[in-house]
Short mmCIF file of C-alpha atoms in Angstrom, two decimals:
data_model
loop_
_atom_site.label_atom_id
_atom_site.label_comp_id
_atom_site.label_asym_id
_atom_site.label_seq_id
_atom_site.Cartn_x
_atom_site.Cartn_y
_atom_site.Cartn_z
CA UNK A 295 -23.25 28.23 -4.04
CA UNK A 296 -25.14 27.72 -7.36
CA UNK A 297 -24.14 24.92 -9.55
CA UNK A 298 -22.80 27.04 -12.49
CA UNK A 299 -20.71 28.39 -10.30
CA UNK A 300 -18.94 24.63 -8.87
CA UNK A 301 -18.54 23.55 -12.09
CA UNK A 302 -16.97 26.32 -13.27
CA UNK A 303 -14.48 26.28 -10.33
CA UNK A 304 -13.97 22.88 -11.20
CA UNK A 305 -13.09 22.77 -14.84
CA UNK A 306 -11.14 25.71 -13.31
CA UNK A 307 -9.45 23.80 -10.96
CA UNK A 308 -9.03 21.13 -13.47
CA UNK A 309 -7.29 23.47 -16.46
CA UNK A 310 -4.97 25.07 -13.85
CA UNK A 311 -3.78 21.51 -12.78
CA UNK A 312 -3.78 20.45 -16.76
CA UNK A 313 -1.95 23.99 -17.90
CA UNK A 314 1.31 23.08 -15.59
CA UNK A 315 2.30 20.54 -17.93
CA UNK A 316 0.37 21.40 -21.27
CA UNK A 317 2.90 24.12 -21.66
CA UNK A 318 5.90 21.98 -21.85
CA UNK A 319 3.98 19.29 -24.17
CA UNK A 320 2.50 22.23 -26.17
CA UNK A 321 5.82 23.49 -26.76
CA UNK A 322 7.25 19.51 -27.93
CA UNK A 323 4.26 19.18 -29.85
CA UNK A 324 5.11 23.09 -31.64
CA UNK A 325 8.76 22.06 -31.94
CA UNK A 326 8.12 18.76 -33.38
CA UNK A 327 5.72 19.94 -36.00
CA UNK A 328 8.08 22.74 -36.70
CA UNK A 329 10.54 20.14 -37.61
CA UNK A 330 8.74 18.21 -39.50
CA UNK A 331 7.96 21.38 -41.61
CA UNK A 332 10.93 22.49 -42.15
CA UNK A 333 12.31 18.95 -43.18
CA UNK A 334 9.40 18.05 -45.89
CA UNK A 335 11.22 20.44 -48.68
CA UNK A 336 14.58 19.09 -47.47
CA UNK A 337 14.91 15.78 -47.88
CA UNK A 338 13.63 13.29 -51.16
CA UNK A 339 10.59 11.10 -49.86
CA UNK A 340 12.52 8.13 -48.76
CA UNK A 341 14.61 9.88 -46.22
CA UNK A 342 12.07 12.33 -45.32
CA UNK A 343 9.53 9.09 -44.88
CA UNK A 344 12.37 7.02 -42.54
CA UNK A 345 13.16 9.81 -39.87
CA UNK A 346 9.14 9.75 -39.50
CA UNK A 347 9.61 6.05 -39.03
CA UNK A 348 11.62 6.16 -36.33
CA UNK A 349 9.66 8.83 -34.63
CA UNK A 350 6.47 6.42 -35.22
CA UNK A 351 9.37 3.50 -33.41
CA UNK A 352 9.54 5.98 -30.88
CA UNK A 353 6.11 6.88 -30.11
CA UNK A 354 5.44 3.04 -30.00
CA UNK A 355 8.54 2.60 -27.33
CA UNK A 356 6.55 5.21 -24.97
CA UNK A 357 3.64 3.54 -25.12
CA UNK A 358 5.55 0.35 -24.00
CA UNK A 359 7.04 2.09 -21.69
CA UNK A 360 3.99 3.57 -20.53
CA UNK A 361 2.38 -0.02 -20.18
CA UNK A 362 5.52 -1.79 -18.40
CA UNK A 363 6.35 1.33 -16.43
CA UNK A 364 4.10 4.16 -16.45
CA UNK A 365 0.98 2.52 -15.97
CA UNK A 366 1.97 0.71 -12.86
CA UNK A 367 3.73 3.62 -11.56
CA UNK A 368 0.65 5.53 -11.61
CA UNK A 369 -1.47 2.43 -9.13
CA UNK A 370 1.65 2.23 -6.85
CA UNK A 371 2.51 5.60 -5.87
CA UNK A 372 -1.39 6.28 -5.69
CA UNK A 373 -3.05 3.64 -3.61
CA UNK A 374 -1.93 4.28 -0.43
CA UNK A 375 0.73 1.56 0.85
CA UNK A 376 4.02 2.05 2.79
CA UNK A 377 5.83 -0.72 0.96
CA UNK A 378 6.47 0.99 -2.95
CA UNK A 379 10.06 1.76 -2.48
CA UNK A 380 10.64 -1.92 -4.01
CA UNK A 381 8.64 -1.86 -6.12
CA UNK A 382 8.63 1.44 -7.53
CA UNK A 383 13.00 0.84 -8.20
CA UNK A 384 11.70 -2.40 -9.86
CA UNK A 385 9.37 -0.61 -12.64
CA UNK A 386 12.47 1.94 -13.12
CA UNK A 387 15.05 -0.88 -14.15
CA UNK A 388 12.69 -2.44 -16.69
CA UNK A 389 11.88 1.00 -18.11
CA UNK A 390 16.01 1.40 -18.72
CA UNK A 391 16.27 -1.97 -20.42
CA UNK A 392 13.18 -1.41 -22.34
CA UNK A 393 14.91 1.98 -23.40
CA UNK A 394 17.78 -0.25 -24.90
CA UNK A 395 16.08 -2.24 -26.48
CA UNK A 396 13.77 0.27 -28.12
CA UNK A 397 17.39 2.02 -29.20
CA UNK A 398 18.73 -1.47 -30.68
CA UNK A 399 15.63 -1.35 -32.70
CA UNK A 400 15.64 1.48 -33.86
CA UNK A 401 19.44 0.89 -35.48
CA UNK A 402 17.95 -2.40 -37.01
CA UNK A 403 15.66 -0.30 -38.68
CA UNK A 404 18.36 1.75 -40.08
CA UNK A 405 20.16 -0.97 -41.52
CA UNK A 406 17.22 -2.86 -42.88
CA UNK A 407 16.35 0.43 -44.88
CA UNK A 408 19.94 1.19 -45.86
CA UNK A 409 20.37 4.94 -44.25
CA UNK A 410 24.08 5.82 -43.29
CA UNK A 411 25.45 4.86 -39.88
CA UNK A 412 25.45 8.14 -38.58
CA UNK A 413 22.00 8.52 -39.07
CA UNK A 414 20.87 4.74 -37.89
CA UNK A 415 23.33 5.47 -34.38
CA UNK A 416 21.90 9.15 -33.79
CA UNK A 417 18.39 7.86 -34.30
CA UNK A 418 19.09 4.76 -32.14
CA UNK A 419 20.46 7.42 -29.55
CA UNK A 420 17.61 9.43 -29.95
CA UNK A 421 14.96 6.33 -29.69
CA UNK A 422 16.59 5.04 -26.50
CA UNK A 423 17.17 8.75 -24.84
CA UNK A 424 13.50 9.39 -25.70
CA UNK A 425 12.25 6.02 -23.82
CA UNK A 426 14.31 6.63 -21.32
CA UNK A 427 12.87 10.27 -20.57
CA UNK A 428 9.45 8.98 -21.33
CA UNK A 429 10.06 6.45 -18.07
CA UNK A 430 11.20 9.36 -15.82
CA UNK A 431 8.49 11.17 -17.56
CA UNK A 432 5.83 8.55 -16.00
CA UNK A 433 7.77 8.57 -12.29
CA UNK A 434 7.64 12.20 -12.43
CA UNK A 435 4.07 12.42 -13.22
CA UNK A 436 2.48 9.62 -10.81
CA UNK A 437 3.98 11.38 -7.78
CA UNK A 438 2.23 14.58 -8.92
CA UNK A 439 5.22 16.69 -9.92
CA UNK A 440 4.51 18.39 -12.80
CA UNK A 441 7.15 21.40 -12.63
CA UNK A 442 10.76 19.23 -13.70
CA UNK A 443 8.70 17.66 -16.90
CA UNK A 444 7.37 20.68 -17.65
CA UNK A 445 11.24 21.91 -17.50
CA UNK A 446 12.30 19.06 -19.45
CA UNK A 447 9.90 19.63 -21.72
CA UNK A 448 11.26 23.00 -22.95
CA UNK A 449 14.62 21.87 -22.93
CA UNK A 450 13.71 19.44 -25.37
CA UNK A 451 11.77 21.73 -27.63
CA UNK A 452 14.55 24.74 -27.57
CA UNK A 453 17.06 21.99 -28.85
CA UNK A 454 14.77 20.94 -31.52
CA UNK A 455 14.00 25.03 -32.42
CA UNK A 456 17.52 25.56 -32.51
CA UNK A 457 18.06 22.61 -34.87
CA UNK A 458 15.10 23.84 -37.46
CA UNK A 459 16.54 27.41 -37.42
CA UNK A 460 19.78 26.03 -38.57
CA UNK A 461 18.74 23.38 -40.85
CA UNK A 462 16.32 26.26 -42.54
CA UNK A 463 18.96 28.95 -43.08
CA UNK A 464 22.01 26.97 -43.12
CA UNK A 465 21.78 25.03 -46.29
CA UNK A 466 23.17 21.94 -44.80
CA UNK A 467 23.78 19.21 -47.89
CA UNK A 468 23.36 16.39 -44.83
CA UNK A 469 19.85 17.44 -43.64
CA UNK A 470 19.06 13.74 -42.29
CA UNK A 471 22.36 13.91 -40.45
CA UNK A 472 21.59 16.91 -38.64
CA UNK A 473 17.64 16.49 -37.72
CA UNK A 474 19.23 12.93 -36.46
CA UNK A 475 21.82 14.68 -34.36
CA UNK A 476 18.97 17.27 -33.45
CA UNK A 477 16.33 15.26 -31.74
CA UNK A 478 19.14 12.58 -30.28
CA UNK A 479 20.66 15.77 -28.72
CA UNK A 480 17.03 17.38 -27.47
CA UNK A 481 16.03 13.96 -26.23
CA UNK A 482 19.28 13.10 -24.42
CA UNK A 483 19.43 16.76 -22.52
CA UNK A 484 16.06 16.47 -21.36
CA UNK A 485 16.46 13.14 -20.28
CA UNK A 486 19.37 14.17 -18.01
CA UNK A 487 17.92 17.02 -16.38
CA UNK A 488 14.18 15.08 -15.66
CA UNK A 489 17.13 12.31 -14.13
CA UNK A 490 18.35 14.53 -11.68
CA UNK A 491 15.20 15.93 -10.68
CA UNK A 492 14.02 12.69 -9.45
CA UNK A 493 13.45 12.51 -5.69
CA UNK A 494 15.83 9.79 -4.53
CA UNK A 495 13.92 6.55 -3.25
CA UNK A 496 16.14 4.80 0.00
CA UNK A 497 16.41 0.88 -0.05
CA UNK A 498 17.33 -1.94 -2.81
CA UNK A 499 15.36 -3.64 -5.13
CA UNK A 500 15.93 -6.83 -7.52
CA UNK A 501 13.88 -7.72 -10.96
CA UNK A 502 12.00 -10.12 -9.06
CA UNK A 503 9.95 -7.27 -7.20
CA UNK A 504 9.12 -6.51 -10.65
CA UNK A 505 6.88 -9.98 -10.94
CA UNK A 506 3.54 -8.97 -9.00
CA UNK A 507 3.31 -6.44 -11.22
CA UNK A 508 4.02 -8.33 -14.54
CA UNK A 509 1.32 -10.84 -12.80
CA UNK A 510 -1.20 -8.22 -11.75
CA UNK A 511 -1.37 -6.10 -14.85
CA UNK A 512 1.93 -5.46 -16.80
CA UNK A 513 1.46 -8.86 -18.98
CA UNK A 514 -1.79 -7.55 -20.01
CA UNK A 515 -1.56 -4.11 -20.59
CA UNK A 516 1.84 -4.72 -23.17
CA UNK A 517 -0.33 -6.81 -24.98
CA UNK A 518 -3.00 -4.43 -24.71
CA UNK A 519 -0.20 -1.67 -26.37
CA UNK A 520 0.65 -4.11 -29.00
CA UNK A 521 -2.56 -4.62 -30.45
CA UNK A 522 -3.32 -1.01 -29.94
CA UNK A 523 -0.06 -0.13 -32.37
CA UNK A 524 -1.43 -2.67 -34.70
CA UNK A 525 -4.35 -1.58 -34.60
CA UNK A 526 -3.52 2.97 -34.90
CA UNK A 527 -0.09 2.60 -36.58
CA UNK A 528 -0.38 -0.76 -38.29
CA UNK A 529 -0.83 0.66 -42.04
CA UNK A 530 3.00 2.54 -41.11
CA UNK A 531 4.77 -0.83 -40.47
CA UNK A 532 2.83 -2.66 -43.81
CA UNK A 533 3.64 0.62 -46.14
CA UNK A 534 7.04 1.17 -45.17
CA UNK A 535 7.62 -2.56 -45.54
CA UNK A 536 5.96 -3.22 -48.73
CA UNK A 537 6.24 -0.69 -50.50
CA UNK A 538 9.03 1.71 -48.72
CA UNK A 539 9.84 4.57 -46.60
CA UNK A 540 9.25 6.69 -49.87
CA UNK A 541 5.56 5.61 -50.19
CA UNK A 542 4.82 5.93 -45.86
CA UNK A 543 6.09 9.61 -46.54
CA UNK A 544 2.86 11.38 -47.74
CA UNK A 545 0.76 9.56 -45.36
CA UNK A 546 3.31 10.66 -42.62
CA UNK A 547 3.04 14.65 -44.20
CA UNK A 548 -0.51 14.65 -43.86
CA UNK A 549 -0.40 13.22 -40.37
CA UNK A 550 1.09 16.28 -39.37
CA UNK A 551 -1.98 18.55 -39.46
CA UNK A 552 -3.55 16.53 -36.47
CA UNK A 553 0.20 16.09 -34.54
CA UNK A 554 -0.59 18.88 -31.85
CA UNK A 555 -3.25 16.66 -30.83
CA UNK A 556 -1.18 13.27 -30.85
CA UNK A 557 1.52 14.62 -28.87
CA UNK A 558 -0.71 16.04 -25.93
CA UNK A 559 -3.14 13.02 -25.63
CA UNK A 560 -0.23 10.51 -23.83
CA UNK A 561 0.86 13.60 -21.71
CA UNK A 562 -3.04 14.10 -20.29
CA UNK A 563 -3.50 10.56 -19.47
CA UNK A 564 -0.19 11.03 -17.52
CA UNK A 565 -2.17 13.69 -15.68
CA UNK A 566 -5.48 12.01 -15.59
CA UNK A 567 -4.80 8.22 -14.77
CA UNK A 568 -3.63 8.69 -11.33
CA UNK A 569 -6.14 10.87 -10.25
CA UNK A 570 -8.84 8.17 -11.35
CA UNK A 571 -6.64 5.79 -9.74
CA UNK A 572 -6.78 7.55 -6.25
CA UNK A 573 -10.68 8.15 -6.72
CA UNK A 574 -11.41 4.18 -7.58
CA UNK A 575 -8.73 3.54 -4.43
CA UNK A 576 -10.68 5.19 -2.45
CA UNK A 577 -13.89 3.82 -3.54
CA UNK A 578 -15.23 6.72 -5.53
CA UNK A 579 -16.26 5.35 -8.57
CA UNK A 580 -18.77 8.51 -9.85
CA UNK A 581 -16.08 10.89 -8.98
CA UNK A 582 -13.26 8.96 -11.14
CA UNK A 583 -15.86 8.83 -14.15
CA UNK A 584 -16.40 11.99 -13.38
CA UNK A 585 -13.17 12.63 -13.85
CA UNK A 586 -13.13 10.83 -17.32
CA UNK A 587 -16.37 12.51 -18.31
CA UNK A 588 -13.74 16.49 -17.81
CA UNK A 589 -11.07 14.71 -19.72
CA UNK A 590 -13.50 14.14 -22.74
CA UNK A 591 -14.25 17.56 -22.82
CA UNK A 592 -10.44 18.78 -22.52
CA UNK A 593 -9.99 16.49 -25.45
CA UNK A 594 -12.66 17.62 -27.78
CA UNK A 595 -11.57 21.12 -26.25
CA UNK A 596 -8.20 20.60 -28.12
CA UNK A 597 -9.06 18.14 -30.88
CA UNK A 598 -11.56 21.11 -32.01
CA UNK A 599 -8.19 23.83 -32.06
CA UNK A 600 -6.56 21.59 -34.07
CA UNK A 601 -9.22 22.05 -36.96
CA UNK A 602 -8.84 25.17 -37.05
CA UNK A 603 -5.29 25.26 -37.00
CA UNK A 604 -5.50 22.48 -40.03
CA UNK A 605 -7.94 24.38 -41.83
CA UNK A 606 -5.76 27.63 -41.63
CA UNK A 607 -2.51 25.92 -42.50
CA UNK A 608 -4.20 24.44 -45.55
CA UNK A 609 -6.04 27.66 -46.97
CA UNK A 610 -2.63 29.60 -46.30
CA UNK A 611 -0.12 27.10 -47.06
CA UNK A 612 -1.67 26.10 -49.92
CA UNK A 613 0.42 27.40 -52.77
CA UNK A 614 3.60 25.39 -50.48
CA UNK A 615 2.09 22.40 -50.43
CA UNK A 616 1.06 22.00 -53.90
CA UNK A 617 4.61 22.99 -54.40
CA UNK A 618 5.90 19.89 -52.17
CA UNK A 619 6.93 16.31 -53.77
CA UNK A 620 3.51 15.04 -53.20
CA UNK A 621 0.05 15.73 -54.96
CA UNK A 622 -1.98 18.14 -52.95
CA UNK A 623 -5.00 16.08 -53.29
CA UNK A 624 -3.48 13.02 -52.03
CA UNK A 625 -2.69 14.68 -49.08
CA UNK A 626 -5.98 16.65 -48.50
CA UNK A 627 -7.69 13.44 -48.67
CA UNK A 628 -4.90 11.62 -46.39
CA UNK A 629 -5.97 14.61 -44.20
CA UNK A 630 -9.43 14.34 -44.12
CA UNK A 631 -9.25 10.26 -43.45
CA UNK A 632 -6.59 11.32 -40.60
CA UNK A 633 -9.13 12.94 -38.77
CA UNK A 634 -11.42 10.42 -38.75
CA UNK A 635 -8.81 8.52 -37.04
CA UNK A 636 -8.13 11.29 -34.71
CA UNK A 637 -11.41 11.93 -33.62
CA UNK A 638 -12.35 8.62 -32.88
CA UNK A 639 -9.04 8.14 -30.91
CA UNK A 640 -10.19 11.52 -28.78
CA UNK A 641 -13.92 9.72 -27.84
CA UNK A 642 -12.00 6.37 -26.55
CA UNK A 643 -8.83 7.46 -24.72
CA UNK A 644 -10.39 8.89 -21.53
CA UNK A 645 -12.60 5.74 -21.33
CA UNK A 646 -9.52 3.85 -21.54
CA UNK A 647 -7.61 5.33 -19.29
CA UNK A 648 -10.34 5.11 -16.61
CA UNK A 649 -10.18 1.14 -17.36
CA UNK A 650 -6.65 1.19 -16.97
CA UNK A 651 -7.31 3.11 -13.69
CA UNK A 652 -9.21 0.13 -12.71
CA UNK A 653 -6.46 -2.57 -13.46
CA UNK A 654 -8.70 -4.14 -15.78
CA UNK A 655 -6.11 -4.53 -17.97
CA UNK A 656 -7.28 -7.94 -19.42
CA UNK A 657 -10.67 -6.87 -20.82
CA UNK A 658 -9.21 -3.78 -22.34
CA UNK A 659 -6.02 -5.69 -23.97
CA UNK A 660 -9.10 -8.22 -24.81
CA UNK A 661 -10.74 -5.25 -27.44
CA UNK A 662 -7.21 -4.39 -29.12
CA UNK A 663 -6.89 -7.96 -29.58
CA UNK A 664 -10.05 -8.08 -31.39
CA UNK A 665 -9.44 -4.92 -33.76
CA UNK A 666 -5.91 -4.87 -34.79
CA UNK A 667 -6.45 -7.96 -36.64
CA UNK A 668 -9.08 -6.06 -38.64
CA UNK A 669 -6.95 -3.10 -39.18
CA UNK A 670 -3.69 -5.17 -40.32
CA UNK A 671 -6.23 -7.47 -42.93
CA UNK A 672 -7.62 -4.66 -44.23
CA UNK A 673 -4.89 -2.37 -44.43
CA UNK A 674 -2.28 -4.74 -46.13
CA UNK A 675 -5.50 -5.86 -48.73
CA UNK A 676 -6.16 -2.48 -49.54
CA UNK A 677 -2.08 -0.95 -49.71
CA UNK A 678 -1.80 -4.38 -52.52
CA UNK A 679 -5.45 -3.60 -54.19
CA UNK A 680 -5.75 0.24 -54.23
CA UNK A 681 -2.99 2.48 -52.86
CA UNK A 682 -1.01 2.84 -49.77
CA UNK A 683 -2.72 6.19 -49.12
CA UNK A 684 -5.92 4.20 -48.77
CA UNK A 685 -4.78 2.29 -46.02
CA UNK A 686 -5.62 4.62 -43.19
CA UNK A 687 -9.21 2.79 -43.98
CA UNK A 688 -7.87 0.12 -41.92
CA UNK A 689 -7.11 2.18 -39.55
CA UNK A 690 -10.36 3.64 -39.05
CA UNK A 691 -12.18 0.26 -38.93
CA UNK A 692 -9.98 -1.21 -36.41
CA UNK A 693 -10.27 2.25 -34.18
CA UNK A 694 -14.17 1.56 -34.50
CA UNK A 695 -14.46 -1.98 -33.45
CA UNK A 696 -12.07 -0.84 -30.63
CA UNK A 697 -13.61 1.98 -29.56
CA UNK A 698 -17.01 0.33 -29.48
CA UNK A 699 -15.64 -2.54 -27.43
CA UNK A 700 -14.34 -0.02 -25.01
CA UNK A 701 -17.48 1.81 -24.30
CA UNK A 702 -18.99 -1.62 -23.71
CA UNK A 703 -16.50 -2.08 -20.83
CA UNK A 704 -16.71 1.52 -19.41
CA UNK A 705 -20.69 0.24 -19.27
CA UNK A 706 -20.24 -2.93 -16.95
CA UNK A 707 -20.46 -1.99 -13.42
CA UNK A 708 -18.49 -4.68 -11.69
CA UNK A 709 -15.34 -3.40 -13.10
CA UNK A 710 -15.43 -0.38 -11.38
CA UNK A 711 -16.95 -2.02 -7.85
CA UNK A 712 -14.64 -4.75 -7.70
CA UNK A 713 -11.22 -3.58 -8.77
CA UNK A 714 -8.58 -5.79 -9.75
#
């Protein structure tokens, strides 16, 4: 059999394995942009800027999910051993009290900014129910069962749909109240169903099984997720606390013409992680870059349809958006700096998530360390000096320092010979 021909039954292979659970995150990704859409001539910037606040909050709680739970989840289900049942009920607790706590937060934040109560509790529902999913999510994903989050995946986005269609024709005079009670609702449903889908685990477990792993790698890929929010979403935090949810809110509009893309990447490394775990488990460390090497290109792959579906939203669209709140060439520009963001992101994720295989969760929180301090500086200096629009330059030169320091890893053998 020619060559040609195996590597086209293996990006074959590979796409049919990815497309199982790209539909259900295609559609979340769809139905989240939708609503974001459909809210931007609904609500005044300030509101319109919080509810993309808490989603930020809540993409930041899955990635700390993903680190305390996920992550680990992924190495323990996947390297072969007989004794995960303790383990594995372990990881689950912390994800449910990490969903909490990401809830609690997200009412603080709903106070500190002054939105009704209704709104802070639904979003705190929604924050915690989305967490919570997220850590089934992982469970569901590191055993290799793609079907029941594909499932809850479509649950989620028909609830959200739903919501749009009647927020969009309905003329509702509380339009933060009901996307609130919208995406609590979608996350909460899905979260149920991907609960009762999980396969049942016999035998007890205690916090304290939970310590290897906080040892091992837990300790050091949360701080690796920390710095990694400082250093991609730090500029949200610094605008929406010094100068308001009603200044984050552009910045957050013209985010949404690379959100397709966003939305997938956690999903693939869901999909991709383990298998580079099993490889570098079973000593196969040119088959699990290998395996990093395909993800690139299924990144790209996408990255480059979401150009095109930016480009063709803008040339359409445009007459709507210059018609929005917001200057049209504040946004473009937003846009275009977005991107930059985006597509360095889409050249370091699969090289991170092949460290992460690894367990070499030190080095890689080691880089993050090193670049969210640039990205926070240079953000807050330029949000005070020029405008907050301009701080997504921060962004960009703490996703290069990063990026570069993770390539440097991916280059040093031992890491990938001698496992953690």
């Amino acid at each position: 059999m020619t060559k040609p021909v195996l590597l086209l039954r293996s990006v074959a292979a590979k796409a049919s394995r990815v497309s199982l659970s790209m539909a259900g995150t295609l559609a979340i990704a769809g139905s989240n942009f939708l609503l974001s859409l459909v809210l931007i001539p609904l609500l005044v910037p300030a509101d319109y800027g919080f509810f993309i606040f808490g989603q930020v909050l809540t993409a930041f709680s899955y990635s700390i999910v993903n680190a305390m739970g996920g992550t680990p989840l992924s190495i323990t289900l996947n390297r072969g051993t007989p004794d995960w049942q303790p383990e594995y009920l372990a990881i689950m607790k912390v994800d449910a009290i990490l969903s909490v706590l990401a809830g609690l937060v997200a009412i603080g934040s709903g106070f500190l900014f002054d939105m009704p109560l209704a709104v802070t509790l639904f979003m705190g529902l929604f924050t915690f129910a989305a967490a919570l999913r997220w850590g089934f999510r992982c469970a569901e994903f590191a055993r290799h069962r793609v079907k029941s989050t594909g499932i809850s995946d479509l649950i989620y986005a028909s609830v959200v749909v739903i919501g749009c269609v009647v927020m969009f024709l309905g003329h509702l005079g509380e339009t933060l109240l009901v996307a609130s009670i919208t995406v609590a609702t979608a996350a909460s449903l899905s979260a149920i169903y991907l609960w009762l889908s999980l396969e049942r685990v016999d035998g007890r477990s205690r916090l304290s099984h939970y310590a290897g792993v906080w040892k091992g790698q837990s300790r050091w890929a949360l701080l690796g997720v920390v710095t990694t929010e400082m250093t991609s979403n730090g500029h949200a935090y610094l605008v929406t606390l010094m100068a308001g949810p009603q200044a984050f809110a552009p910045i957050a509009v013209a985010a949404l013409f690379w959100r397709p893309l966003t939305v997938v990447l956690p999903s693939l490394m869901l999909i991709e992680r383990p298998i580079m775990a099993r490889q570098l488990a079973q000593g196969d460390v040119e088959g699990a870059r290998g395996t990093a090497r395909s993800f690139l290109r299924i990144v790209l792959t996408i990255l480059a349809g979401n150009v095109v579906l930016a480009v063709a939203v803008a040339l359409i669209f445009h007459d709507k958006v210059a018609s929005l709140p917001y200057e049209a060439s504040t946004l473009y520009v937003a846009c275009g700096l977005w991107f930059i963001v985006v597509l360095i992101q889409s050249m370091r994720i699969p090289a991170s998530s092949l460290i992460q295989a690894a367990r070499q969760f030190k080095p890689l929180a080691q880089t993050s360390l090193i670049a969210a301090p640039v990205t926070m500086m240079i953000a807050a200096v330029i949000i005070y000096t020029v405008s907050p629009i301009a701080s997504i330059v921060g962004i960009i030169a703490g996703e290069v320092v990063m990026t570069a320091l993770v390539f440097r890893l991916t280059r040093q053998k031992q890491l990938f010979d001698h496992p953690v």
